[in-house]
PDB file of C-alpha atoms in Angstrom:
ATOM      1  CA  MET A 429     -93.174   3.298  16.965  1.00  0.00           C
ATOM      2  CA  SER A 430     -96.882   3.862  16.326  1.00  0.00           C
ATOM      3  CA  VAL A 431     -98.984   1.466  14.278  1.00  0.00           C
ATOM      4  CA  ALA A 432     -99.606   4.228  11.710  1.00  0.00           C
ATOM      5  CA  VAL A 433     -95.867   4.785  11.186  1.00  0.00           C
ATOM      6  CA  ARG A 434     -95.288   1.033  10.835  1.00  0.00           C
ATOM      7  CA  LEU A 435     -98.199   0.808   8.360  1.00  0.00           C
ATOM      8  CA  ARG A 436     -96.777   3.681   6.307  1.00  0.00           C
ATOM      9  CA  ASP A 437     -93.322   2.135   6.213  1.00  0.00           C
ATOM     10  CA  ALA A 438     -94.699  -1.285   5.211  1.00  0.00           C
ATOM     11  CA  MET A 439     -96.974   0.224   2.538  1.00  0.00           C
ATOM     12  CA  ASN A 440     -94.158   2.247   1.009  1.00  0.00           C
ATOM     13  CA  ALA A 441     -91.868  -0.809   1.015  1.00  0.00           C
ATOM     14  CA  HIS A 442     -94.707  -2.969  -0.387  1.00  0.00           C
ATOM     15  CA  ASP A 443     -93.815  -5.381   2.436  1.00  0.00           C
ATOM     16  CA  LEU A 444     -96.983  -7.418   2.880  1.00  0.00           C
ATOM     17  CA  GLU A 445     -95.691  -9.400   5.872  1.00  0.00           C
ATOM     18  CA  ALA A 446     -94.608  -6.256   7.747  1.00  0.00           C
ATOM     19  CA  PHE A 447     -97.986  -4.726   6.878  1.00  0.00           C
ATOM     20  CA  LEU A 448     -99.883  -7.761   8.199  1.00  0.00           C
ATOM     21  CA  ALA A 449     -97.826  -7.694  11.410  1.00  0.00           C
ATOM     22  CA  CYS A 450     -99.635  -4.430  12.236  1.00  0.00           C
ATOM     23  CA  PHE A 451    -102.991  -6.242  12.479  1.00  0.00           C
ATOM     24  CA  HIS A 452    -104.351  -8.457  15.229  1.00  0.00           C
ATOM     25  CA  GLU A 453    -105.528 -11.899  14.073  1.00  0.00           C
ATOM     26  CA  ASP A 454    -109.088 -10.932  15.072  1.00  0.00           C
ATOM     27  CA  TYR A 455    -109.009  -7.556  13.326  1.00  0.00           C
ATOM     28  CA  GLN A 456    -112.427  -6.105  12.449  1.00  0.00           C
ATOM     29  CA  SER A 457    -112.737  -3.513   9.682  1.00  0.00           C
ATOM     30  CA  GLU A 458    -115.618  -1.228   8.894  1.00  0.00           C
ATOM     31  CA  GLN A 459    -116.104   1.547   6.396  1.00  0.00           C
ATOM     32  CA  PRO A 460    -119.042   3.536   7.769  1.00  0.00           C
ATOM     33  CA  VAL A 461    -119.807   5.284   4.467  1.00  0.00           C
ATOM     34  CA  HIS A 462    -119.681   1.903   2.672  1.00  0.00           C
ATOM     35  CA  PRO A 463    -121.337  -0.528   5.133  1.00  0.00           C
ATOM     36  CA  GLY A 464    -121.106  -3.524   2.796  1.00  0.00           C
ATOM     37  CA  ARG A 465    -117.304  -3.398   2.821  1.00  0.00           C
ATOM     38  CA  GLY A 466    -116.880  -4.420   6.461  1.00  0.00           C
ATOM     39  CA  PHE A 467    -114.967  -7.630   7.170  1.00  0.00           C
ATOM     40  CA  GLY A 468    -113.194  -9.566   9.885  1.00  0.00           C
ATOM     41  CA  GLY A 469    -109.837 -11.283  10.019  1.00  0.00           C
ATOM     42  CA  ARG A 470    -106.285 -10.652   8.936  1.00  0.00           C
ATOM     43  CA  GLU A 471    -106.573 -12.989   5.932  1.00  0.00           C
ATOM     44  CA  GLN A 472    -108.930 -10.541   4.236  1.00  0.00           C
ATOM     45  CA  VAL A 473    -106.368  -7.797   4.912  1.00  0.00           C
ATOM     46  CA  ARG A 474    -103.812 -10.033   3.144  1.00  0.00           C
ATOM     47  CA  ALA A 475    -106.125 -10.546   0.158  1.00  0.00           C
ATOM     48  CA  ASN A 476    -106.941  -6.834  -0.110  1.00  0.00           C
ATOM     49  CA  TRP A 477    -103.395  -5.540   0.104  1.00  0.00           C
ATOM     50  CA  SER A 478    -101.762  -8.207  -2.038  1.00  0.00           C
ATOM     51  CA  THR A 479    -104.184  -7.095  -4.768  1.00  0.00           C
ATOM     52  CA  ILE A 480    -103.368  -3.418  -4.167  1.00  0.00           C
ATOM     53  CA  PHE A 481     -99.589  -3.937  -4.171  1.00  0.00           C
ATOM     54  CA  ALA A 482     -99.801  -6.045  -7.358  1.00  0.00           C
ATOM     55  CA  GLY A 483    -102.216  -3.704  -9.128  1.00  0.00           C
ATOM     56  CA  VAL A 484    -100.587  -0.424  -8.077  1.00  0.00           C
ATOM     57  CA  PRO A 485     -96.843  -1.117  -8.337  1.00  0.00           C
ATOM     58  CA  ASP A 486     -95.908   2.477  -7.480  1.00  0.00           C
ATOM     59  CA  PHE A 487     -98.339   2.731  -4.541  1.00  0.00           C
ATOM     60  CA  ALA A 488     -97.171   5.374  -2.060  1.00  0.00           C
ATOM     61  CA  ALA A 489     -98.614   6.290   1.324  1.00  0.00           C
ATOM     62  CA  GLU A 490     -98.210   9.681   2.942  1.00  0.00           C
ATOM     63  CA  LEU A 491     -98.990   9.790   6.657  1.00  0.00           C
ATOM     64  CA  ARG A 492    -100.007  13.415   7.086  1.00  0.00           C
ATOM     65  CA  SER A 493    -100.761  13.305  10.803  1.00  0.00           C
ATOM     66  CA  SER A 494    -101.448  10.843  13.585  1.00  0.00           C
ATOM     67  CA  CYS A 495    -102.130  10.735  17.297  1.00  0.00           C
ATOM     68  CA  GLU A 496    -102.517   7.896  19.754  1.00  0.00           C
ATOM     69  CA  GLU A 497    -104.159   7.864  23.165  1.00  0.00           C
ATOM     70  CA  ASP A 498    -105.937   5.357  25.388  1.00  0.00           C
ATOM     71  CA  GLY A 499    -105.775   2.483  22.922  1.00  0.00           C
ATOM     72  CA  GLN A 500    -106.947   4.462  19.902  1.00  0.00           C
ATOM     73  CA  GLU A 501    -104.937   5.867  17.032  1.00  0.00           C
ATOM     74  CA  TRP A 502    -106.198   8.424  14.528  1.00  0.00           C
ATOM     75  CA  SER A 503    -104.257   8.871  11.310  1.00  0.00           C
ATOM     76  CA  GLU A 504    -104.694  11.041   8.221  1.00  0.00           C
ATOM     77  CA  TRP A 505    -103.569   9.581   4.884  1.00  0.00           C
ATOM     78  CA  ARG A 506    -102.954  10.335   1.229  1.00  0.00           C
ATOM     79  CA  TRP A 507    -102.467   7.302  -1.035  1.00  0.00           C
ATOM     80  CA  THR A 508    -101.221   7.719  -4.609  1.00  0.00           C
ATOM     81  CA  GLY A 509     -99.999   5.586  -7.474  1.00  0.00           C
ATOM     82  CA  THR A 510    -100.838   4.296 -10.930  1.00  0.00           C
ATOM     83  CA  ARG A 511    -103.380   1.499 -11.231  1.00  0.00           C
ATOM     84  CA  ALA A 512    -102.960  -1.507 -13.526  1.00  0.00           C
ATOM     85  CA  ASP A 513    -105.350   0.118 -16.033  1.00  0.00           C
ATOM     86  CA  GLY A 514    -103.100   3.186 -16.241  1.00  0.00           C
ATOM     87  CA  GLU A 515    -105.459   5.442 -14.289  1.00  0.00           C
ATOM     88  CA  ALA A 516    -104.204   7.460 -11.330  1.00  0.00           C
ATOM     89  CA  LEU A 517    -104.946   6.298  -7.801  1.00  0.00           C
ATOM     90  CA  ASP A 518    -105.438   9.284  -5.502  1.00  0.00           C
ATOM     91  CA  MET A 519    -107.189   8.706  -2.197  1.00  0.00           C
ATOM     92  CA  ALA A 520    -107.287  10.675   1.039  1.00  0.00           C
ATOM     93  CA  GLY A 521    -108.891  10.321   4.419  1.00  0.00           C
ATOM     94  CA  VAL A 522    -108.705   9.173   7.996  1.00  0.00           C
ATOM     95  CA  ILE A 523    -108.404   5.852   9.786  1.00  0.00           C
ATOM     96  CA  VAL A 524    -109.594   5.515  13.374  1.00  0.00           C
ATOM     97  CA  ALA A 525    -108.162   2.365  14.931  1.00  0.00           C
ATOM     98  CA  GLY A 526    -108.252   0.454  18.162  1.00  0.00           C
ATOM     99  CA  VAL A 527    -104.783  -0.701  19.170  1.00  0.00           C
ATOM    100  CA  ARG A 528    -103.936  -3.619  21.431  1.00  0.00           C
ATOM    101  CA  ASP A 529    -100.423  -4.969  22.005  1.00  0.00           C
ATOM    102  CA  GLY A 530     -99.067  -2.742  19.238  1.00  0.00           C
ATOM    103  CA  ARG A 531    -101.482  -4.056  16.601  1.00  0.00           C
ATOM    104  CA  MET A 532    -104.780  -2.869  15.187  1.00  0.00           C
ATOM    105  CA  ILE A 533    -107.715  -4.823  16.625  1.00  0.00           C
ATOM    106  CA  TRP A 534    -110.360  -2.771  14.797  1.00  0.00           C
ATOM    107  CA  GLY A 535    -110.416  -0.016  12.227  1.00  0.00           C
ATOM    108  CA  ARG A 536    -112.909   2.455  10.817  1.00  0.00           C
ATOM    109  CA  LEU A 537    -111.729   3.652   7.428  1.00  0.00           C
ATOM    110  CA  TYR A 538    -112.826   6.950   5.938  1.00  0.00           C
ATOM    111  CA  ILE A 539    -110.545   6.836   2.893  1.00  0.00           C
ATOM    112  CA  GLU A 540    -112.119   8.091  -0.343  1.00  0.00           C
ATOM    113  CA  PRO A 541    -111.014   8.903  -3.898  1.00  0.00           C
ATOM    114  CA  VAL A 542    -109.992  12.531  -4.361  1.00  0.00           C
ATOM    115  CA  GLU A 543    -112.428  14.185  -6.760  1.00  0.00           C
ATOM    116  CA  VAL A 544    -110.975  15.031 -10.139  1.00  0.00           C
ATOM    117  CA  VAL A 545    -113.531  17.783 -10.730  1.00  0.00           C
ATOM    118  CA  ASP A 546    -113.908  20.111  -7.790  1.00  0.00           C
ATOM    119  CA  GLU A 547    -117.190  21.747  -7.003  1.00  0.00           C
ATOM    120  CA  SER A 548    -117.390  24.924  -4.958  1.00  0.00           C
ATOM    121  CA  ILE A 549    -118.423  24.831  -1.317  1.00  0.00           C
ATOM    122  CA  ASP A 550    -121.649  26.637  -2.288  1.00  0.00           C
ATOM    123  CA  ALA A 551    -122.537  23.934  -4.827  1.00  0.00           C
ATOM    124  CA  ALA A 552    -121.689  21.165  -2.363  1.00  0.00           C
ATOM    125  CA  VAL A 553    -123.848  22.706   0.381  1.00  0.00           C
ATOM    126  CA  ARG A 554    -126.761  23.207  -2.029  1.00  0.00           C
ATOM    127  CA  LYS A 555    -126.476  19.569  -3.091  1.00  0.00           C
ATOM    128  CA  MET A 556    -126.354  18.421   0.546  1.00  0.00           C
ATOM    129  CA  ALA A 557    -129.490  20.474   1.272  1.00  0.00           C
ATOM    130  CA  GLY A 558    -131.310  19.076  -1.760  1.00  0.00           C
ATOM    131  CA  ARG A 559    -131.156  22.334  -3.682  1.00  0.00           C
ATOM    132  CA  SER A 560    -129.420  21.790  -6.968  1.00  0.00           C
ATOM    133  CA  SER A 561    -129.867  25.386  -8.150  1.00  0.00           C
ATOM    134  CA  GLU A 562    -129.860  28.846  -6.604  1.00  0.00           C
ATOM    135  CA  GLY A 563    -133.551  29.449  -7.282  1.00  0.00           C
ATOM    136  CA  ARG A 564    -134.916  26.582  -5.199  1.00  0.00           C
TER     137      ARG A 564
END
């Protein structure tokens, strides 16, 4: 069974120990679009996910797709639930992971909140190009 499938099953069962069993003791995490969030070690994984499971009691993980080859596993996720403050949790993205001995040794997380207000592709491209209006 792939690491991504085991992660999904542990997340949906809110089984912290089964979740932690998916990570190597020397696990290294990075979030390339949020460089300050990188960390090392399984104990930080424990701290992060015990907070998530406690704060989002109906947390659910959907594994949309995954593939594994040559010690790497790519997985696409959708995470939903209701946060402790009553607001909806809705996140989607991809995790790229290095796998050794059936456990993640490193991970690059590209998981982001789903936007509540959509903007059109034209508006997004203009913003990316530094052109906030049509006339510029």
